[in-house]
């Protein structure tokens, strides 16, 4: 080897070591490629060149120097699998005065090519220079591959960041949703979270509680939206829908920009859904995006449902407390003991319905041998009915002691009741004043179910009187009727809860059944008849819950 | 829980919202109120300074989305400035730089408004 030769080899080696050292200090792909080009330029004294790397099957220019502005970004189609560059690209490179091209290849795969222009002295590339290029490309290949790994890792990392962000969003929302009590706030938060994640151009949140559709949030005109979604239950929106599928179900949405329709489900059942417009940055909703939206929607709907159930439970509890109060009032209004006298046998009972129907009865002693017997039915239920019932009792007690003629007293009570009701409530009322010594009675019926009067196996109805209480002040006087009593006369006062009691088939107990039962047992004592009535009613209704109180008062002349 | 604050200061005809603390699902309604206040006052040129914001979640980002169209529709904008890297990362991750102008300093954000109003 000549001295000059060994010097050249020495120089080459130094250049290689220098190059290797530099490109391995950085994982930045651009830095590596730039260095590769500069090293080649310096070594071969050339002024233009580029590196193109494979992305899939496509070769794209990744770094270049000294290329004319009009040089295409894309290289002609290169599908060669050979190590040598294909003919197609060779002629393209020749045309653009690239003197030499070489494949860049790692031990695992082909990475791309490098192409270099003519040397400045127009001399061809020597074999030794070609060999040098191969060595330098070998060194570069490792570095390029490493940089590409890093790029891929960065992409993966970013995807991971995205997933992490989604997860922390879900976590944060689930915490926040459960703390929110206000429906409006829940739907707002849902929208903010979706806006923050997806920047959709339009949206609507539809919630279905108690089979009623409501639009909680919407950027679309609400009236148009409502007319579009009306008549389709939320339950039928049971899967994520995109594009055309949405318009097949909601043709009206076609006029809006809508890309997604995602159900909001509680335990697999849709209780609402979200309609979302396209994203402002024009990118599509990925499958992960759709899953995320579905999850967030699930969180929101669960929160909404929980609030609703909680509210319902509260209202139910409140109602039950109220009913308990009404029950107490009613219980305290009814007489605890019935008069025990030789002339007349009394029996009375009232079975309150669950909602407290407002039945009232009373048996008062209002003179030495005078007894007042009354039955009333206040319209409405619950506490308001019970309070009006209490008023009625108070008025009755006061009036009964005035010893007024019964028709006049009735008019007075009606006036008092009318003054004390404002919300359309009324009372049907029947009362009688009985003189046990004289064996006669006087009654007035103010619109109540006519009590049955049974003598010698025949029923007549005590229906004389006038208008129900509470509708208008007394203009037309009530009419009273006198009835003189005989031994074994039977009088049965009752409320419509008896004759309108329902069986499991929703049939009514009926006046006919009641009257025929009474006739069959008219000869029995008052307590016995009461027992028979209750037994027959029980047999008829079975376990059917009754919507009205059931009240019966029986007088039997001894 | 984490502190959050959104204070408005007026600089010329630009409203600067200075954020601090944690902007998440819990505190997002407070920022919403701040924006609503600006709308009531018909102030649509907004620069948000994130210097002291430690954390932002997607619900917090959603608030910016909810108001951007109204601001722009009224000839204004929301410009974002002085974000900490971790906060910027979330904005970047969710693609906000495409839609919002983001500046390193509050001053640049304000200047941008003034430049465009001179034209």
XYZ file of C-alpha atoms in Angstrom:
677
model
C 0.000 0.000 0.000
C 1.396 3.379 -0.943
C 1.652 6.164 1.501
C -1.000 8.102 -0.365
C -3.295 5.109 -0.263
C -2.906 4.637 3.453
C -3.545 8.324 4.031
C -6.761 8.088 2.052
C -7.879 5.038 4.018
C -7.007 6.880 7.205
C -9.111 9.867 6.088
C -12.014 7.655 5.203
C -11.901 5.929 8.540
C -11.765 9.215 10.405
C -14.745 10.460 8.421
C -16.675 7.311 9.207
C -15.915 7.459 12.899
C -16.839 11.132 13.014
C -20.099 10.448 11.192
C -20.957 7.514 13.408
C -20.258 9.525 16.525
C -22.407 12.461 15.421
C -25.458 10.641 14.191
C -25.576 8.530 17.318
C -25.781 11.580 19.561
C -29.281 12.330 18.358
C -32.515 10.478 17.941
C -33.930 13.243 15.803
C -34.545 11.835 12.346
C -34.015 15.155 10.574
C -30.704 15.656 12.265
C -29.528 12.213 11.200
C -30.654 12.634 7.598
C -29.187 16.111 7.288
C -25.920 14.866 8.604
C -25.970 11.960 6.233
C -26.456 14.287 3.282
C -23.837 16.770 4.430
C -21.306 14.003 5.019
C -21.892 12.691 1.510
C -21.705 16.167 0.022
C -18.383 16.771 1.783
C -16.955 13.424 0.867
C -18.031 13.320 -2.763
C -18.068 17.047 -3.476
C -21.607 17.023 -4.778
C -24.268 19.760 -4.351
C -27.587 18.029 -4.435
C -29.170 14.940 -3.024
C -32.069 13.571 -1.074
C -33.062 10.782 1.208
C -36.421 9.127 0.659
C -37.898 6.772 3.222
C -40.555 4.126 2.935
C -43.839 4.737 4.576
C -45.590 1.488 3.887
C -44.880 0.819 0.201
C -44.520 4.475 -0.656
C -41.243 6.302 -0.916
C -41.399 9.868 0.358
C -38.615 12.403 0.436
C -37.604 12.859 4.055
C -34.645 15.191 3.630
C -33.110 16.969 0.691
C -30.465 19.539 -0.167
C -29.900 21.633 -3.227
C -32.958 20.407 -5.112
C -34.716 22.749 -7.531
C -38.012 24.172 -6.251
C -40.030 22.321 -8.810
C -38.690 18.952 -7.756
C -41.688 16.755 -6.944
C -42.404 15.744 -3.348
C -43.570 12.394 -4.486
C -41.303 10.035 -6.317
C -42.672 7.923 -9.150
C -44.324 4.724 -8.015
C -41.675 2.415 -6.658
C -42.801 -1.071 -5.931
C -39.533 -2.873 -6.413
C -38.570 -5.410 -3.848
C -35.092 -5.918 -5.232
C -32.163 -4.337 -3.540
C -31.357 -2.387 -6.610
C -33.446 0.609 -7.424
C -35.979 -0.172 -10.127
C -35.737 0.930 -13.703
C -38.622 3.329 -13.432
C -37.061 5.379 -10.719
C -33.612 5.069 -12.253
C -34.651 6.836 -15.421
C -36.497 9.475 -13.372
C -33.322 10.109 -11.382
C -31.189 10.152 -14.506
C -33.451 12.809 -15.956
C -32.907 14.926 -12.875
C -29.121 14.431 -13.037
C -28.755 12.190 -10.027
C -25.545 10.305 -10.587
C -25.858 7.634 -7.948
C -28.608 6.036 -5.873
C -28.199 3.525 -3.137
C -30.617 1.614 -0.968
C -30.634 2.281 2.762
C -31.188 -0.976 4.525
C -30.995 -2.177 8.077
C -30.530 -5.777 9.070
C -34.313 -6.057 9.346
C -35.723 -4.196 6.386
C -35.329 -1.737 3.593
C -35.678 1.784 4.918
C -35.383 3.910 1.811
C -32.931 5.289 -0.722
C -30.406 8.039 -1.018
C -29.758 9.783 -4.314
C -26.820 12.092 -4.950
C -26.105 14.523 -7.779
C -23.060 14.804 -10.017
C -19.779 15.554 -8.427
C -18.727 19.152 -8.867
C -15.799 18.052 -11.012
C -18.165 15.924 -13.141
C -16.022 12.872 -12.447
C -17.855 9.608 -12.021
C -18.159 8.027 -8.555
C -15.244 5.655 -8.074
C -15.701 2.124 -6.774
C -14.033 3.123 -3.572
C -16.475 6.019 -3.151
C -19.384 3.692 -3.786
C -17.991 1.350 -1.139
C -17.650 4.270 1.290
C -21.256 5.260 0.617
C -22.411 1.748 1.458
C -20.557 1.794 4.757
C -21.894 5.202 5.721
C -25.422 4.091 4.829
C -25.014 1.033 7.028
C -24.131 3.270 9.927
C -26.967 5.627 9.133
C -29.506 2.810 8.818
C -29.295 1.909 12.494
C -29.659 5.500 13.492
C -32.621 6.068 11.134
C -34.350 2.971 12.422
C -33.881 4.120 16.007
C -35.276 7.537 15.184
C -38.255 5.934 13.493
C -38.888 3.841 16.583
C -38.858 6.988 18.657
C -41.331 8.652 16.283
C -43.624 5.658 16.548
C -43.279 5.699 20.309
C -44.216 9.379 20.323
C -47.355 8.602 18.345
C -48.180 5.730 20.669
C -47.513 7.935 23.662
C -49.880 10.514 22.327
C -52.549 7.918 21.775
C -51.939 6.784 25.338
C -52.247 10.370 26.521
C -55.551 10.530 24.716
C -56.797 7.375 26.413
C -55.583 8.633 29.750
C -57.365 11.903 29.199
C -60.576 10.051 28.339
C -60.273 7.911 31.430
C -59.595 10.806 33.745
C -62.520 12.667 32.147
C -64.774 9.716 32.889
C -63.509 9.455 36.421
C -63.894 13.150 37.044
C -67.380 13.183 35.565
C -68.602 10.204 37.528
C -67.495 11.959 40.700
C -69.062 15.226 39.694
C -72.320 13.800 38.355
C -73.061 12.011 41.586
C -72.578 15.252 43.505
C -74.965 17.226 41.303
C -78.606 17.476 42.239
C -79.810 19.743 39.504
C -80.876 18.185 36.217
C -79.829 21.278 34.254
C -76.325 21.154 35.692
C -75.930 17.490 34.830
C -76.815 18.027 31.189
C -74.616 21.164 30.981
C -71.659 19.280 32.376
C -72.253 16.466 29.903
C -72.196 18.952 27.046
C -69.091 20.774 28.304
C -67.245 17.537 28.587
C -68.214 16.459 25.068
C -67.418 19.902 23.648
C -64.011 19.842 25.324
C -63.219 16.407 23.965
C -64.720 16.542 20.506
C -65.546 20.127 19.586
C -68.744 19.099 17.849
C -70.529 21.773 15.867
C -74.002 20.965 17.164
C -75.637 18.812 19.779
C -78.844 17.810 21.491
C -79.520 15.807 24.635
C -82.887 14.099 24.845
C -84.126 12.542 28.057
C -87.161 10.373 28.520
C -88.599 10.216 32.016
C -92.001 8.697 32.661
C -92.352 8.061 28.929
C -92.180 11.798 28.267
C -89.479 13.049 25.879
C -87.706 16.214 26.899
C -84.924 18.151 25.203
C -82.406 19.004 27.900
C -79.876 20.709 25.667
C -79.929 21.632 22.022
C -78.207 23.846 19.501
C -80.855 22.855 16.974
C -84.205 24.681 16.900
C -86.132 22.975 19.686
C -89.562 23.012 18.040
C -88.250 21.383 14.865
C -86.227 18.879 16.843
C -89.229 17.978 18.993
C -91.479 17.406 16.002
C -88.792 15.118 14.587
C -88.219 12.973 17.641
C -91.790 12.879 18.860
C -93.550 9.567 18.728
C -90.412 7.486 18.916
C -89.595 6.104 22.332
C -86.079 6.496 23.626
C -85.976 2.756 24.266
C -85.910 2.095 20.523
C -82.651 4.052 20.172
C -80.608 1.164 21.478
C -77.370 1.362 19.519
C -74.861 3.896 18.294
C -75.957 5.223 14.914
C -74.028 7.231 12.335
C -74.878 9.204 9.223
C -77.596 7.659 7.064
C -78.924 5.282 9.711
C -79.916 8.301 11.771
C -81.923 9.847 8.957
C -83.680 6.546 8.293
C -85.099 6.792 11.811
C -85.317 10.581 12.121
C -85.854 11.935 8.609
C -86.329 15.398 10.113
C -82.722 15.517 11.282
C -81.463 15.490 7.715
C -81.835 19.256 7.531
C -79.366 19.612 10.424
C -75.740 18.642 10.326
C -75.861 15.446 12.362
C -73.256 12.698 12.406
C -73.896 10.651 15.509
C -76.800 9.438 17.593
C -75.754 7.694 20.776
C -78.113 6.165 23.339
C -77.834 6.926 27.024
C -78.558 3.705 28.828
C -79.310 2.589 32.331
C -78.643 -1.123 32.753
C -78.843 -1.667 29.022
C -82.093 0.204 28.561
C -82.130 3.516 26.730
C -83.558 6.389 28.725
C -82.389 9.069 26.377
C -79.944 9.805 23.633
C -77.483 12.360 22.336
C -77.491 13.748 18.830
C -74.109 15.149 17.807
C -73.069 17.211 14.823
C -69.743 16.839 12.993
C -66.552 17.915 14.712
C -65.354 21.424 13.965
C -61.891 20.190 13.023
C -63.566 17.943 10.394
C -62.075 14.744 11.778
C -64.323 11.727 12.209
C -65.475 10.217 15.470
C -63.311 7.133 15.956
C -64.684 3.970 17.488
C -62.931 4.922 20.727
C -64.550 8.354 20.578
C -67.991 6.815 20.149
C -67.357 4.457 23.052
C -66.225 7.348 25.185
C -69.329 9.374 24.365
C -71.478 6.345 25.118
C -69.756 5.971 28.505
C -70.115 9.638 29.398
C -73.758 9.525 28.339
C -74.228 6.489 30.561
C -72.781 8.356 33.523
C -75.039 11.314 32.884
C -78.222 9.308 32.442
C -77.502 7.313 35.572
C -77.093 10.548 37.478
C -80.337 11.879 35.983
C -82.201 8.683 36.810
C -80.847 8.648 40.346
C -82.025 12.202 40.900
C -85.422 11.321 39.513
C -85.802 8.207 41.638
C -84.616 10.104 44.684
C -87.167 12.818 44.040
C -89.877 10.240 43.501
C -88.968 8.463 46.726
C -89.036 11.778 48.569
C -92.429 12.639 47.151
C -93.749 9.207 47.958
C -92.457 9.504 51.485
C -93.996 12.928 51.802
C -97.281 11.620 50.461
C -97.229 8.722 52.854
C -96.564 11.015 55.768
C -99.451 13.136 54.590
C -101.685 10.110 54.338
C -100.715 9.088 57.829
C -101.795 12.531 59.012
C -105.064 12.254 57.095
C -105.637 8.811 58.573
C -105.059 10.187 62.072
C -107.480 13.055 61.491
C -110.143 10.732 60.139
C -109.701 8.227 62.926
C -110.093 10.942 65.533
C -113.211 12.311 63.869
C -115.089 9.051 63.924
C -116.944 8.152 67.118
C -115.117 5.752 69.371
C -118.248 4.452 71.088
C -121.782 4.065 69.859
C -124.776 4.839 72.111
C -126.190 1.756 73.766
C -129.931 2.241 74.163
C -132.814 -0.223 74.533
C -134.922 1.221 71.692
C -132.375 1.158 68.876
C -129.401 -0.994 68.050
C -126.568 0.913 66.329
C -123.692 -0.494 64.300
C -121.169 1.536 62.305
C -117.862 0.999 60.602
C -115.637 2.759 58.144
C -112.766 1.090 56.293
C -110.402 3.749 55.011
C -108.872 3.258 51.558
C -105.131 3.699 51.171
C -105.466 7.305 50.004
C -108.135 8.236 52.560
C -111.320 8.937 50.682
C -112.963 11.414 53.026
C -115.831 9.350 54.447
C -117.353 10.543 57.667
C -120.030 9.250 59.976
C -121.175 10.217 63.426
C -123.762 9.224 66.012
C -124.318 11.883 68.662
C -126.663 12.171 71.540
C -128.139 15.657 71.232
C -130.950 15.522 73.794
C -132.463 13.206 76.408
C -133.837 10.856 73.829
C -132.474 12.608 70.749
C -129.771 11.117 68.600
C -128.190 12.595 65.521
C -126.885 10.106 62.950
C -124.898 11.450 59.984
C -122.966 10.124 57.010
C -120.921 12.278 54.669
C -118.501 11.824 51.821
C -116.026 14.648 51.179
C -114.778 14.911 47.602
C -111.051 14.519 47.088
C -108.618 12.543 49.123
C -105.850 12.879 51.637
C -105.233 15.744 54.003
C -107.420 18.366 52.264
C -110.401 15.992 52.390
C -109.676 15.129 56.014
C -109.530 18.801 56.985
C -112.854 19.557 55.315
C -114.263 16.520 57.070
C -113.077 18.013 60.357
C -114.859 21.257 59.497
C -118.024 19.363 58.717
C -117.881 17.575 62.038
C -117.376 20.821 63.918
C -120.297 22.502 62.122
C -122.491 19.470 62.675
C -121.735 19.295 66.378
C -122.424 22.977 66.892
C -125.563 23.005 64.760
C -127.014 19.809 66.206
C -127.102 21.378 69.657
C -129.072 24.443 68.512
C -132.296 22.436 68.299
C -133.121 24.083 64.990
C -135.506 22.395 62.585
C -133.346 19.911 60.670
C -133.994 21.466 57.248
C -132.930 24.883 58.537
C -129.846 23.424 60.249
C -128.940 21.710 56.980
C -129.104 25.018 55.112
C -126.895 26.573 57.762
C -124.270 23.833 57.513
C -124.247 24.150 53.723
C -123.631 27.890 54.002
C -120.745 27.294 56.421
C -119.226 24.610 54.204
C -119.624 26.760 51.088
C -117.839 29.620 52.817
C -115.020 27.324 53.809
C -114.339 25.638 50.474
C -112.753 27.421 47.599
C -111.275 24.744 45.410
C -114.382 23.034 44.071
C -114.642 20.539 46.878
C -118.059 19.345 47.946
C -119.679 16.995 50.404
C -122.557 14.606 49.966
C -124.333 14.415 53.266
C -127.191 12.613 54.938
C -128.349 13.056 58.463
C -131.256 12.193 60.654
C -132.450 13.180 64.076
C -134.005 10.332 65.917
C -136.311 10.534 68.896
C -135.923 7.200 70.631
C -138.868 7.781 72.968
C -141.260 8.947 70.267
C -140.005 6.316 67.803
C -139.742 8.719 64.919
C -137.086 10.429 62.916
C -136.584 13.349 60.590
C -133.936 13.303 57.879
C -132.452 15.485 55.169
C -130.466 14.065 52.285
C -128.014 16.547 50.731
C -127.084 14.661 47.586
C -125.923 11.509 49.349
C -126.513 7.925 48.247
C -130.063 7.394 49.562
C -129.967 5.222 52.698
C -132.054 2.082 52.613
C -135.173 1.858 54.768
C -136.398 -1.707 55.125
C -139.803 -2.565 56.565
C -141.600 -5.860 56.081
C -139.118 -7.077 53.466
C -139.510 -3.981 51.323
C -136.828 -1.382 50.594
C -137.510 2.307 50.243
C -134.934 5.045 49.776
C -134.470 8.048 52.021
C -133.915 10.566 49.243
C -135.701 13.778 50.280
C -133.510 16.798 50.808
C -131.610 19.051 48.470
C -128.328 20.034 46.921
C -124.908 18.764 47.992
C -122.830 20.881 50.386
C -120.186 23.324 49.255
C -121.375 24.199 45.754
C -123.512 27.246 46.448
C -125.075 29.015 49.435
C -128.508 27.709 50.333
C -131.040 29.403 48.033
C -133.700 26.739 47.884
C -134.534 25.412 51.359
C -133.766 21.756 52.038
C -136.725 19.459 52.480
C -136.988 17.228 55.527
C -139.014 14.064 55.771
C -140.582 12.557 58.875
C -140.562 8.827 59.330
C -142.244 7.090 62.204
C -140.579 3.888 63.264
C -141.866 0.414 64.007
C -140.264 -2.538 65.623
C -137.781 -4.330 63.291
C -137.427 -1.331 60.956
C -133.947 -1.314 59.517
C -132.065 1.715 58.240
C -128.774 1.318 56.404
C -126.700 4.412 55.705
C -123.665 3.930 53.431
C -121.241 5.689 51.140
C -120.565 4.968 47.471
C -117.403 3.176 48.538
C -119.715 0.209 49.264
C -121.659 -0.022 46.043
C -118.689 1.004 43.898
C -116.226 -1.396 45.520
C -114.210 -3.119 42.791
C -113.344 -6.788 42.298
C -110.243 -8.020 40.439
C -112.182 -7.810 37.131
C -112.952 -4.166 37.837
C -116.680 -4.884 38.246
C -118.606 -2.852 40.820
C -120.236 -4.404 43.851
C -123.473 -2.595 42.766
C -126.642 -1.356 44.434
C -128.483 -4.512 43.403
C -126.121 -6.883 45.163
C -126.068 -4.661 48.229
C -129.844 -4.334 48.453
C -130.516 -8.017 47.920
C -127.976 -8.872 50.613
C -129.642 -6.478 53.041
C -133.077 -7.902 52.250
C -131.914 -11.435 52.869
C -130.574 -10.480 56.294
C -133.075 -7.791 57.271
C -134.303 -9.767 60.212
C -130.863 -9.994 61.818
C -129.506 -7.612 64.417
C -127.434 -4.531 63.471
C -124.069 -6.088 64.410
C -124.911 -9.275 62.555
C -125.911 -7.357 59.415
C -122.682 -5.351 59.618
C -120.708 -8.576 59.748
C -122.600 -10.027 56.777
C -121.972 -6.886 54.718
C -118.271 -6.903 55.499
C -117.943 -10.609 54.731
C -119.760 -10.268 51.421
C -117.686 -7.246 50.444
C -114.489 -9.047 51.334
C -115.497 -12.039 49.261
C -116.320 -9.776 46.324
C -113.237 -7.561 46.219
C -110.752 -10.310 47.165
C -107.341 -8.572 47.406
C -108.230 -5.657 45.115
C -107.041 -2.376 46.613
C -109.979 0.015 46.961
C -109.793 3.610 45.859
C -112.502 4.872 48.203
C -113.403 4.511 51.861
C -116.161 2.059 52.667
C -118.634 3.241 55.349
C -121.818 1.664 56.674
C -124.047 2.809 59.541
C -126.936 0.577 60.621
C -129.935 1.384 62.826
C -132.222 -1.414 63.878
C -135.388 -0.650 65.804
C -135.868 -3.027 68.695
C -60.998 20.919 47.195
C -58.770 22.605 44.686
C -58.924 26.340 44.435
C -60.106 27.882 41.243
C -60.413 31.499 40.370
C -61.321 33.447 37.259
C -60.860 37.196 37.546
C -61.620 39.748 34.861
C -59.462 42.803 34.267
C -59.961 45.281 31.481
C -57.014 46.268 29.297
C -58.093 48.861 26.771
C -61.007 47.292 24.979
C -59.872 43.750 25.698
C -61.102 41.731 28.660
C -58.446 39.600 30.313
C -59.604 36.564 32.259
C -56.905 35.395 34.607
C -57.309 31.770 35.634
C -55.747 30.065 38.588
C -55.936 26.670 40.224
C -57.845 23.669 38.886
C -60.361 23.969 36.073
C -62.349 20.741 36.012
C -65.914 19.491 35.923
C -66.392 20.848 39.405
C -65.176 24.367 38.742
C -66.242 24.678 35.084
C -69.555 26.361 36.054
C -67.593 29.230 37.612
C -65.778 29.941 34.363
C -69.141 29.672 32.627
C -70.444 32.406 34.913
C -67.448 34.560 34.095
C -68.112 34.262 30.366
C -71.800 34.902 30.889
C -70.922 38.067 32.752
C -68.869 39.229 29.754
C -71.799 38.478 27.452
C -74.130 40.521 29.637
C -71.705 43.392 29.386
C -71.439 42.805 25.636
C -67.705 42.284 25.857
C -66.554 39.911 23.147
C -62.800 40.469 22.943
C -61.289 38.109 25.449
C -57.753 37.136 26.301
C -57.371 34.289 28.750
C -54.215 34.140 30.826
C -53.419 30.591 31.942
C -50.220 31.497 33.818
C -51.512 30.291 37.178
C -53.768 27.518 35.954
C -52.396 24.232 37.247
C -54.781 21.779 35.654
C -57.513 21.681 33.063
C -59.870 18.822 32.212
C -61.953 18.345 29.102
C -65.023 19.731 30.840
C -63.029 22.915 31.376
C -62.095 22.977 27.697
C -65.736 22.552 26.837
C -66.536 25.917 28.382
C -64.227 27.635 25.880
C -65.976 25.758 23.094
C -69.360 26.795 24.388
C -68.564 30.486 24.079
C -66.197 30.791 21.134
C -68.909 31.045 18.486
C -70.816 33.743 20.332
C -67.649 35.781 20.799
C -66.634 35.435 17.167
C -70.182 36.000 15.986
C -70.052 39.374 17.692
C -66.749 40.345 16.135
C -64.647 39.208 19.061
C -62.581 36.159 19.913
C -61.107 34.175 22.755
C -57.322 34.139 22.646
C -55.386 31.831 24.905
C -52.090 32.834 26.456
C -49.293 31.827 28.834
C -50.156 28.172 29.240
C -48.073 25.851 31.377
C -46.760 22.894 29.321
C -49.084 20.381 30.994
C -52.090 22.575 30.315
C -51.009 23.214 26.726
C -50.583 19.485 26.263
C -54.289 18.902 26.937
C -55.315 21.683 24.550
C -52.966 20.239 21.951
C -54.118 16.681 22.513
C -57.717 17.617 21.834
C -56.882 19.666 18.770
C -57.569 23.158 20.105
C -54.602 24.867 18.391
C -56.515 24.437 15.111
C -59.359 26.561 16.376
C -57.861 28.980 18.838
C -55.016 31.416 18.641
C -52.569 30.602 21.392
C -49.833 33.054 22.411
C -46.841 32.756 24.727
C -47.631 36.071 26.406
C -50.780 37.930 27.350
C -49.361 41.024 25.673
C -49.195 39.301 22.300
C -52.785 38.203 22.646
C -53.931 41.741 23.364
C -51.819 43.151 20.552
C -53.410 40.727 18.121
C -56.796 42.268 18.884
C -55.464 45.781 18.466
C -53.777 44.945 15.167
C -56.901 43.477 13.707
C -58.979 46.450 14.844
C -56.614 48.881 13.080
C -57.147 47.171 9.750
